mmCIF file with all atom_site columns, C-alpha atoms in Angstrom:
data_model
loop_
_atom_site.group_PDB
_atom_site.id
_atom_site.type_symbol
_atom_site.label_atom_id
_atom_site.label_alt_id
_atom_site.label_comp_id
_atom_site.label_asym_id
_atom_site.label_entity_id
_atom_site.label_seq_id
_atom_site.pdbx_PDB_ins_code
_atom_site.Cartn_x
_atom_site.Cartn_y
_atom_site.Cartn_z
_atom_site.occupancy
_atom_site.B_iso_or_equiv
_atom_site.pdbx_formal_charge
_atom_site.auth_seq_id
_atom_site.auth_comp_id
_atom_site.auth_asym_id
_atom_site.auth_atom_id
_atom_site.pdbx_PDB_model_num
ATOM 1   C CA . UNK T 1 1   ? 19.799  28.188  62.157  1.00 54.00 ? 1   UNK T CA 1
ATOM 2   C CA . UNK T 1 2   ? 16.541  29.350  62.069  1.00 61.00 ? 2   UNK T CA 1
ATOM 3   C CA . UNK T 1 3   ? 14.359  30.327  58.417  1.00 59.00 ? 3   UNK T CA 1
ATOM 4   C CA . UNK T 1 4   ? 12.764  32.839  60.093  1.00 69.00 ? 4   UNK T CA 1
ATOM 5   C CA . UNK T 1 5   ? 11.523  34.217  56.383  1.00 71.00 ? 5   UNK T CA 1
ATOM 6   C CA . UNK T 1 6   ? 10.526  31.491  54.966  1.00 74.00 ? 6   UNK T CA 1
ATOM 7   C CA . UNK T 1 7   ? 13.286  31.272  52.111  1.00 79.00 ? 7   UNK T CA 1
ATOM 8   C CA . UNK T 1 8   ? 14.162  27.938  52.555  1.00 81.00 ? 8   UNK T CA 1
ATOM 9   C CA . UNK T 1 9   ? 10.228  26.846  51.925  1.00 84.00 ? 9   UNK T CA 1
ATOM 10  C CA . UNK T 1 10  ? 9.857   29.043  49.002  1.00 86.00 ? 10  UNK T CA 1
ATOM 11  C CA . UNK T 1 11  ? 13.278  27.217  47.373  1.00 88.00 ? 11  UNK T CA 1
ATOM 12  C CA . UNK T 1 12  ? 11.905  23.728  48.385  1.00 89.00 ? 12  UNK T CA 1
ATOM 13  C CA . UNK T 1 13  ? 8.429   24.535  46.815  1.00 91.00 ? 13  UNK T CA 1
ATOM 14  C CA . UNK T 1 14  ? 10.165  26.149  43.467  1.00 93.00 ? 14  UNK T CA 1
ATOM 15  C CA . UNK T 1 15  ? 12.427  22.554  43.068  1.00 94.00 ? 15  UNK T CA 1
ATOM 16  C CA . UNK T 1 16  ? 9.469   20.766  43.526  1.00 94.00 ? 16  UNK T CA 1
ATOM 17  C CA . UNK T 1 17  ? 7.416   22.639  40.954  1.00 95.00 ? 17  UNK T CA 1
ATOM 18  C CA . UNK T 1 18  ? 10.306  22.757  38.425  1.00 95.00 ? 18  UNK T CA 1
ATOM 19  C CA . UNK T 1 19  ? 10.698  18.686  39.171  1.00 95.00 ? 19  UNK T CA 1
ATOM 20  C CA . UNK T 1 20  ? 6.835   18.283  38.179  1.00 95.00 ? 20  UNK T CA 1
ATOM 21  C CA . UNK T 1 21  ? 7.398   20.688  34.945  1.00 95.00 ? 21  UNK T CA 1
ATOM 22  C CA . UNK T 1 22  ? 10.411  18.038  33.642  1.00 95.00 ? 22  UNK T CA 1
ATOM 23  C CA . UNK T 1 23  ? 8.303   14.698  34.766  1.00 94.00 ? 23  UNK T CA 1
ATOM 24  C CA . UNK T 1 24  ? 5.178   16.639  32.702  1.00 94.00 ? 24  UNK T CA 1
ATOM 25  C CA . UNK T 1 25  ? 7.637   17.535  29.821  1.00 93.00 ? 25  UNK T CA 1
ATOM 26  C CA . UNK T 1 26  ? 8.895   14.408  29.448  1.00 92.00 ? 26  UNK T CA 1
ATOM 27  C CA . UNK T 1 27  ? 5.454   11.900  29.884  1.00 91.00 ? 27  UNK T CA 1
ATOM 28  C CA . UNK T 1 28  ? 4.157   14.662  26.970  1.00 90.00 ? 28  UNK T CA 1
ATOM 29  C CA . UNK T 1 29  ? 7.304   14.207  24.560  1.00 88.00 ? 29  UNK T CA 1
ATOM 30  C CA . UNK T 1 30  ? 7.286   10.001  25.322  1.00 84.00 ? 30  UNK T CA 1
ATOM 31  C CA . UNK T 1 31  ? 2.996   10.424  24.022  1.00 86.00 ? 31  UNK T CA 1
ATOM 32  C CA . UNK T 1 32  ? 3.486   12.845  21.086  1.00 83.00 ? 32  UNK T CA 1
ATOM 33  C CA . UNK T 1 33  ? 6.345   11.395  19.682  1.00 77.00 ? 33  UNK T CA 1
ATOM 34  C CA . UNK T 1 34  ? 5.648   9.448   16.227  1.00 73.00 ? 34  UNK T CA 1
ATOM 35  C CA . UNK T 1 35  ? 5.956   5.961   16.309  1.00 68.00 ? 35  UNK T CA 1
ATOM 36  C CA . UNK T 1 36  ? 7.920   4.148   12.907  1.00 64.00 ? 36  UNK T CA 1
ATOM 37  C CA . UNK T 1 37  ? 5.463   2.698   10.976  1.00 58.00 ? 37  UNK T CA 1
ATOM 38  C CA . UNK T 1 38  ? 7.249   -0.237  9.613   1.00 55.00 ? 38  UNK T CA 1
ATOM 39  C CA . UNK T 1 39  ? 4.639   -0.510  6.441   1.00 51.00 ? 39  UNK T CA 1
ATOM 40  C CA . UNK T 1 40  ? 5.458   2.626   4.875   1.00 50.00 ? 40  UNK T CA 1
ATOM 41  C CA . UNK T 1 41  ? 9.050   2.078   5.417   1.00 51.00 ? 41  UNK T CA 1
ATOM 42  C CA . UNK T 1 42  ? 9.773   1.605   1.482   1.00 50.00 ? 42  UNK T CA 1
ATOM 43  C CA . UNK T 1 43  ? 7.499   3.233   -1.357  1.00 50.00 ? 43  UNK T CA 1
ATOM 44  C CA . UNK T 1 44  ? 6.869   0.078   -3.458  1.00 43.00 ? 44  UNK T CA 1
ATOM 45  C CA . UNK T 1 45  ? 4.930   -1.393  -0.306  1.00 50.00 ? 45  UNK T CA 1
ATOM 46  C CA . UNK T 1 46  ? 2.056   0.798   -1.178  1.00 66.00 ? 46  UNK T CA 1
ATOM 47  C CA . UNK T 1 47  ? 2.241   0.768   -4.819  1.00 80.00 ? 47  UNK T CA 1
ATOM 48  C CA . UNK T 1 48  ? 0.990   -2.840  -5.518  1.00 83.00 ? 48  UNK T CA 1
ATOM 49  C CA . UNK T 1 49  ? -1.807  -2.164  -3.135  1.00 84.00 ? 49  UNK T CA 1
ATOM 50  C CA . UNK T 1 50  ? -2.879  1.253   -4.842  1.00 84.00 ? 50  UNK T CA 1
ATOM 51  C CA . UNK T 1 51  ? -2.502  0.164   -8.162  1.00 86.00 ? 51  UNK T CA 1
ATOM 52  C CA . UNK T 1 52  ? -4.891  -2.702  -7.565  1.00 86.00 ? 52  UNK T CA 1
ATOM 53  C CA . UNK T 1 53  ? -7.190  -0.156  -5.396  1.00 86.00 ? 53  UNK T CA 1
ATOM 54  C CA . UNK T 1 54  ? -7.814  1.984   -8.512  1.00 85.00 ? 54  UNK T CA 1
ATOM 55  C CA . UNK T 1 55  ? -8.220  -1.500  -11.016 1.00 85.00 ? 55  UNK T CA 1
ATOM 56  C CA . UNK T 1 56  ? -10.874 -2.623  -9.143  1.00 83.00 ? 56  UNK T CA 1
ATOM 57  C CA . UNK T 1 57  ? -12.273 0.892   -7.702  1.00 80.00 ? 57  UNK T CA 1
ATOM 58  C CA . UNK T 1 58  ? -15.522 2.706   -8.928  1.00 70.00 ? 58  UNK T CA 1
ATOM 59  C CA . UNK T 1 59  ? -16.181 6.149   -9.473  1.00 64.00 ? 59  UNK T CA 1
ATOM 60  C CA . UNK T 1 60  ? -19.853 5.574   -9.004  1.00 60.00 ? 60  UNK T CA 1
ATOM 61  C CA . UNK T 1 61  ? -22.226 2.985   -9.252  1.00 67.00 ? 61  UNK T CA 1
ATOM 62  C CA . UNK T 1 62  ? -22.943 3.198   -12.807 1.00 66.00 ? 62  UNK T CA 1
ATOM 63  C CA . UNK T 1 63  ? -18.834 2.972   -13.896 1.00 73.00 ? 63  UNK T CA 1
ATOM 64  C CA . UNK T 1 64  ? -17.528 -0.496  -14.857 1.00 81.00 ? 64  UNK T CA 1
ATOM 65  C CA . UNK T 1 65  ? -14.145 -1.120  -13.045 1.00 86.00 ? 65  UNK T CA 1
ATOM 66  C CA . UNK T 1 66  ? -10.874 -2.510  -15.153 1.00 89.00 ? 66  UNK T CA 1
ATOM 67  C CA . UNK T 1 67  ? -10.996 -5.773  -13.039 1.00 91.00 ? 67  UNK T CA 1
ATOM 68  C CA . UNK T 1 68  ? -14.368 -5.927  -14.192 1.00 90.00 ? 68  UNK T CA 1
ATOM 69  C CA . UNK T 1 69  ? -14.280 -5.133  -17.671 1.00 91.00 ? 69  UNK T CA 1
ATOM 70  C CA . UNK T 1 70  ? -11.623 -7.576  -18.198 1.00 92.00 ? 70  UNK T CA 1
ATOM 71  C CA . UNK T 1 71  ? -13.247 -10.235 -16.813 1.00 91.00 ? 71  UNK T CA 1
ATOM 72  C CA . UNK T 1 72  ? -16.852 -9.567  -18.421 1.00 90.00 ? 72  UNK T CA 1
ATOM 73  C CA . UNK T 1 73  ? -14.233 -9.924  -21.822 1.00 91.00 ? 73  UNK T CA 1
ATOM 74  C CA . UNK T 1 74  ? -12.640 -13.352 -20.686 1.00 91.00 ? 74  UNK T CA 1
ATOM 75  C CA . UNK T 1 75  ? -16.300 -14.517 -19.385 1.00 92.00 ? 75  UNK T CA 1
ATOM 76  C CA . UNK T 1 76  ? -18.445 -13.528 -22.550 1.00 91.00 ? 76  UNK T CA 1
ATOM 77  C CA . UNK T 1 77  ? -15.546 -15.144 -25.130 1.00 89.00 ? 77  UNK T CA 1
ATOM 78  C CA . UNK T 1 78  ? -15.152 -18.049 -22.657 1.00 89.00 ? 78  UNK T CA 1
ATOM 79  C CA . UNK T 1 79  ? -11.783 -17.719 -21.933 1.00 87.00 ? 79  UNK T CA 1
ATOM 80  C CA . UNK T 1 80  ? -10.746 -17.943 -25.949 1.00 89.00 ? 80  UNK T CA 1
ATOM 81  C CA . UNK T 1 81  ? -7.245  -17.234 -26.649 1.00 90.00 ? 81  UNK T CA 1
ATOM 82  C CA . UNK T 1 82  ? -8.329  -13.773 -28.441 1.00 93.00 ? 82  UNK T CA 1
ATOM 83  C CA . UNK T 1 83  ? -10.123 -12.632 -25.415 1.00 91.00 ? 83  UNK T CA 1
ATOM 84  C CA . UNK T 1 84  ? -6.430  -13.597 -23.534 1.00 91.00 ? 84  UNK T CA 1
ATOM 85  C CA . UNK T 1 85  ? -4.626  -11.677 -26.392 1.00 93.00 ? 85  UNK T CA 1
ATOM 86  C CA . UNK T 1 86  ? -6.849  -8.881  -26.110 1.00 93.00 ? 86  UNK T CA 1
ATOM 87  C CA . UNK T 1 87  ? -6.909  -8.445  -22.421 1.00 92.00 ? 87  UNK T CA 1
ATOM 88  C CA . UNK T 1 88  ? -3.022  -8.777  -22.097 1.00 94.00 ? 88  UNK T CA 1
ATOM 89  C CA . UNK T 1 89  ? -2.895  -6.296  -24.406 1.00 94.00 ? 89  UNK T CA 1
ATOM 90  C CA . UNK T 1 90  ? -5.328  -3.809  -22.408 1.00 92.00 ? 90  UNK T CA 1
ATOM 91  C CA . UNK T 1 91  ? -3.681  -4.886  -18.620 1.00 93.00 ? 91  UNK T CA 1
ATOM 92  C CA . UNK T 1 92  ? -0.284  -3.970  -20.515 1.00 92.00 ? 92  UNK T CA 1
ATOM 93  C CA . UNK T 1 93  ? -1.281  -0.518  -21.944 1.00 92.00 ? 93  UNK T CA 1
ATOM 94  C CA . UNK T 1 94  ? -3.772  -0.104  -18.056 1.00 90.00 ? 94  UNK T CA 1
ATOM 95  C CA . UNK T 1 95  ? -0.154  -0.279  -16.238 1.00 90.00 ? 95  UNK T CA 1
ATOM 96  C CA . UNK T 1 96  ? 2.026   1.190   -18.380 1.00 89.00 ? 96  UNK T CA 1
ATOM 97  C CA . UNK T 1 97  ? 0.060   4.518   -17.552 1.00 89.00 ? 97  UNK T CA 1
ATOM 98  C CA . UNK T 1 98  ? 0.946   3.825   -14.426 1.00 86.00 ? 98  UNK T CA 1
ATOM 99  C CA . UNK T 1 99  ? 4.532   4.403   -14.691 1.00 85.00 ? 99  UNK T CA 1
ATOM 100 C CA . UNK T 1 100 ? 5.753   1.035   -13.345 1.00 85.00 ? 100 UNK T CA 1
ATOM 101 C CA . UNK T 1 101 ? 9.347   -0.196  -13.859 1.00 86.00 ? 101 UNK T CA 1
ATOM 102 C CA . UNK T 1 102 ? 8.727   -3.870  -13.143 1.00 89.00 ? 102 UNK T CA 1
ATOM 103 C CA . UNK T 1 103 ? 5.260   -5.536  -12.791 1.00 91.00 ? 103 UNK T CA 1
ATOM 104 C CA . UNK T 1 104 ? 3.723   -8.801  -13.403 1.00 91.00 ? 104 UNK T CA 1
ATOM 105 C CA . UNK T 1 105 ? -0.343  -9.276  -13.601 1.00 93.00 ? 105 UNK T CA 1
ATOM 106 C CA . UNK T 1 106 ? -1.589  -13.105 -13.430 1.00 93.00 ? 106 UNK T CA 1
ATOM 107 C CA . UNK T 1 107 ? -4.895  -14.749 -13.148 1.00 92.00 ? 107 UNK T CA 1
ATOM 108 C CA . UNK T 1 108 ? -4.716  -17.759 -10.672 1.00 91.00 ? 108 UNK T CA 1
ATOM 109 C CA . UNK T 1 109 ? -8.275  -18.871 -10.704 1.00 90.00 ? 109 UNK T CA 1
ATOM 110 C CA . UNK T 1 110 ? -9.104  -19.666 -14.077 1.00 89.00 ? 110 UNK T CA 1
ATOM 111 C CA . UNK T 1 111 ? -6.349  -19.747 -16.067 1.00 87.00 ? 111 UNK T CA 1
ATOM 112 C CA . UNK T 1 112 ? -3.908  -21.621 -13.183 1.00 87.00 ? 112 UNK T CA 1
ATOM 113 C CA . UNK T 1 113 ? -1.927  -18.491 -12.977 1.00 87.00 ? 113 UNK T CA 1
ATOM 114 C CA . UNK T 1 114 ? -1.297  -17.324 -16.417 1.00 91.00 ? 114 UNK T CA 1
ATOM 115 C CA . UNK T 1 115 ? 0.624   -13.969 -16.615 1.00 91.00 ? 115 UNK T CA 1
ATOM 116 C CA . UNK T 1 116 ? -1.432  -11.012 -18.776 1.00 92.00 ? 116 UNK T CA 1
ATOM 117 C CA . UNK T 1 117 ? 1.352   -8.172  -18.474 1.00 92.00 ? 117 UNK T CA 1
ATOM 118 C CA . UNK T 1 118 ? 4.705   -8.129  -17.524 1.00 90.00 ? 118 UNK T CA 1
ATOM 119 C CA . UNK T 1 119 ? 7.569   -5.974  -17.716 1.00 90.00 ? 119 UNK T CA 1
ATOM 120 C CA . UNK T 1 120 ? 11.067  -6.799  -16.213 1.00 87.00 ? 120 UNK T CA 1
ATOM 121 C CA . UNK T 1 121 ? 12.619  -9.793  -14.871 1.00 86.00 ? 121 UNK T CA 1
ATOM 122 C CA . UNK T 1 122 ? 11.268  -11.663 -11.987 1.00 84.00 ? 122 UNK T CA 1
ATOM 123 C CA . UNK T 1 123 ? 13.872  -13.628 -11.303 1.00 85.00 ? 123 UNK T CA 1
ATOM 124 C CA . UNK T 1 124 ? 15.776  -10.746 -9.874  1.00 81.00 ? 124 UNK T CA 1
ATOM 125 C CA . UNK T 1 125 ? 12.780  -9.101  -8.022  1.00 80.00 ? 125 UNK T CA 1
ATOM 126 C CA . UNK T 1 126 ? 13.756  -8.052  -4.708  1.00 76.00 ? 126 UNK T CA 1
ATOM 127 C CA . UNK T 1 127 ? 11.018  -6.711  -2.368  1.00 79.00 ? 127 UNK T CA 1
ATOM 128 C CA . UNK T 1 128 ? 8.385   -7.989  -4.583  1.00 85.00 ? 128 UNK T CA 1
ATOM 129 C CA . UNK T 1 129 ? 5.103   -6.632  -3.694  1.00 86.00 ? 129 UNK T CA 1
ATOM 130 C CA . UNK T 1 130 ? 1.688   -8.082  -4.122  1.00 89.00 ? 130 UNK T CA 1
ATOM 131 C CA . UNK T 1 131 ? -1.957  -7.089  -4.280  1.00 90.00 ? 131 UNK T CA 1
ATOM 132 C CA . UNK T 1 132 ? -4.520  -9.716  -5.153  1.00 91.00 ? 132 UNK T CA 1
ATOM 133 C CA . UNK T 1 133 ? -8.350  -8.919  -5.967  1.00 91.00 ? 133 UNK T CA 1
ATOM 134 C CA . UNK T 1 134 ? -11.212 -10.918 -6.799  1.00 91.00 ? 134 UNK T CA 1
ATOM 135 C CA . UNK T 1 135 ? -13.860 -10.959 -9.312  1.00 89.00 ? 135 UNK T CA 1
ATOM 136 C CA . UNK T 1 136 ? -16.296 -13.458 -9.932  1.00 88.00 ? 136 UNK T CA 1
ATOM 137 C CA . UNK T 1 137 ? -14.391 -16.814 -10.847 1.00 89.00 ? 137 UNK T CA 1
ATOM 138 C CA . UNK T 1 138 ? -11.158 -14.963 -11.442 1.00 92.00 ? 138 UNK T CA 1
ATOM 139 C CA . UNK T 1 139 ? -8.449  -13.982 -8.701  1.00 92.00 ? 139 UNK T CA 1
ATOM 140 C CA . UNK T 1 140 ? -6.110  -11.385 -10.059 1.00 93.00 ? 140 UNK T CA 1
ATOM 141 C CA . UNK T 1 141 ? -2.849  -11.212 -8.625  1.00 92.00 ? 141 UNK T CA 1
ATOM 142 C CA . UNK T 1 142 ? -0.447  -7.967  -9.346  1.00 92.00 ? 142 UNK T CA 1
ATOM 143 C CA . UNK T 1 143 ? 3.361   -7.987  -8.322  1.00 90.00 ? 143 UNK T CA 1
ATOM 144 C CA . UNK T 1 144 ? 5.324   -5.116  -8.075  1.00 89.00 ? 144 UNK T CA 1
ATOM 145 C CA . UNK T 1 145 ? 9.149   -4.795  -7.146  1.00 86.00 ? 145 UNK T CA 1
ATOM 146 C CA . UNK T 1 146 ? 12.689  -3.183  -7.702  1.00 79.00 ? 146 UNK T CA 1
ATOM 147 C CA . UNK T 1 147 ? 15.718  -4.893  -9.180  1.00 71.00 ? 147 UNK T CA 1
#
């Protein structure tokens, strides 16, 4: 049997061609694809984090952060139990705006890791997050987490 017109080329060539569409399809699905990204896999991962971000972010170079503020308080009243009382009291009223359920702000530096604000229980945290930041002689340490 004899292809005297040349079908039998033309089919070959088309099943080829259609074989090379499907192996391009699929190599360009396998690359586009989104891979899981395991850190944003629950929302209070990035809270802790952003909280602290904005504490001990500037607007400018002339602003004063909140980590800062506080700790020019603490520093200037040397650590006195007022300057304690009153920057609990401004940490407390700082992350209450920020709509947390359960939080717990320490200093580990200075103080040995004395909590300024808290709100819920600890001892049933589950997933606790935490963001630590520095400034001067103090560490600041902020946990976040769901009961």
């Amino acid at each position: 049997m004899l292809d005297i017109k040349g079908s039998f080329y033309i089919i070959d060539a088309l099943l080829a061609v259609f074989l090379l569409l499907i192996v391009f399809l699929v190599v360009n699905t396998a690359i586009t694809m989104p891979t899981y990204d395991y850190s944003y896999e629950s929302r209070d991962i990035r809270i802790a984090q952003d909280v602290m971000e904005s504490l001990s972010g500037k607007i400018d170079f002339t602003d004063q952060t909140f980590i800062g503020k506080i700790s020019t308080i603490l520093k200037d009243e040397d650590n006195s139990k007022e300057s304690i009382k009153e920057v609990s009291k401004m940490s407390r009223d700082k992350l209450n705006s920020y709509n947390l359920k359960n939080y717990k702000l320490c200093e580990n530096n200075v103080f040995d890791g004395k909590i300024l604000a808290s709100r819920g229980n600890f001892k049933k945290a589950a997933d606790v997050d935490v963001a630590t930041r520095n400034y001067g002689d103090y560490s600041y340490t902020l946990s976040v987490w769901e009961n």
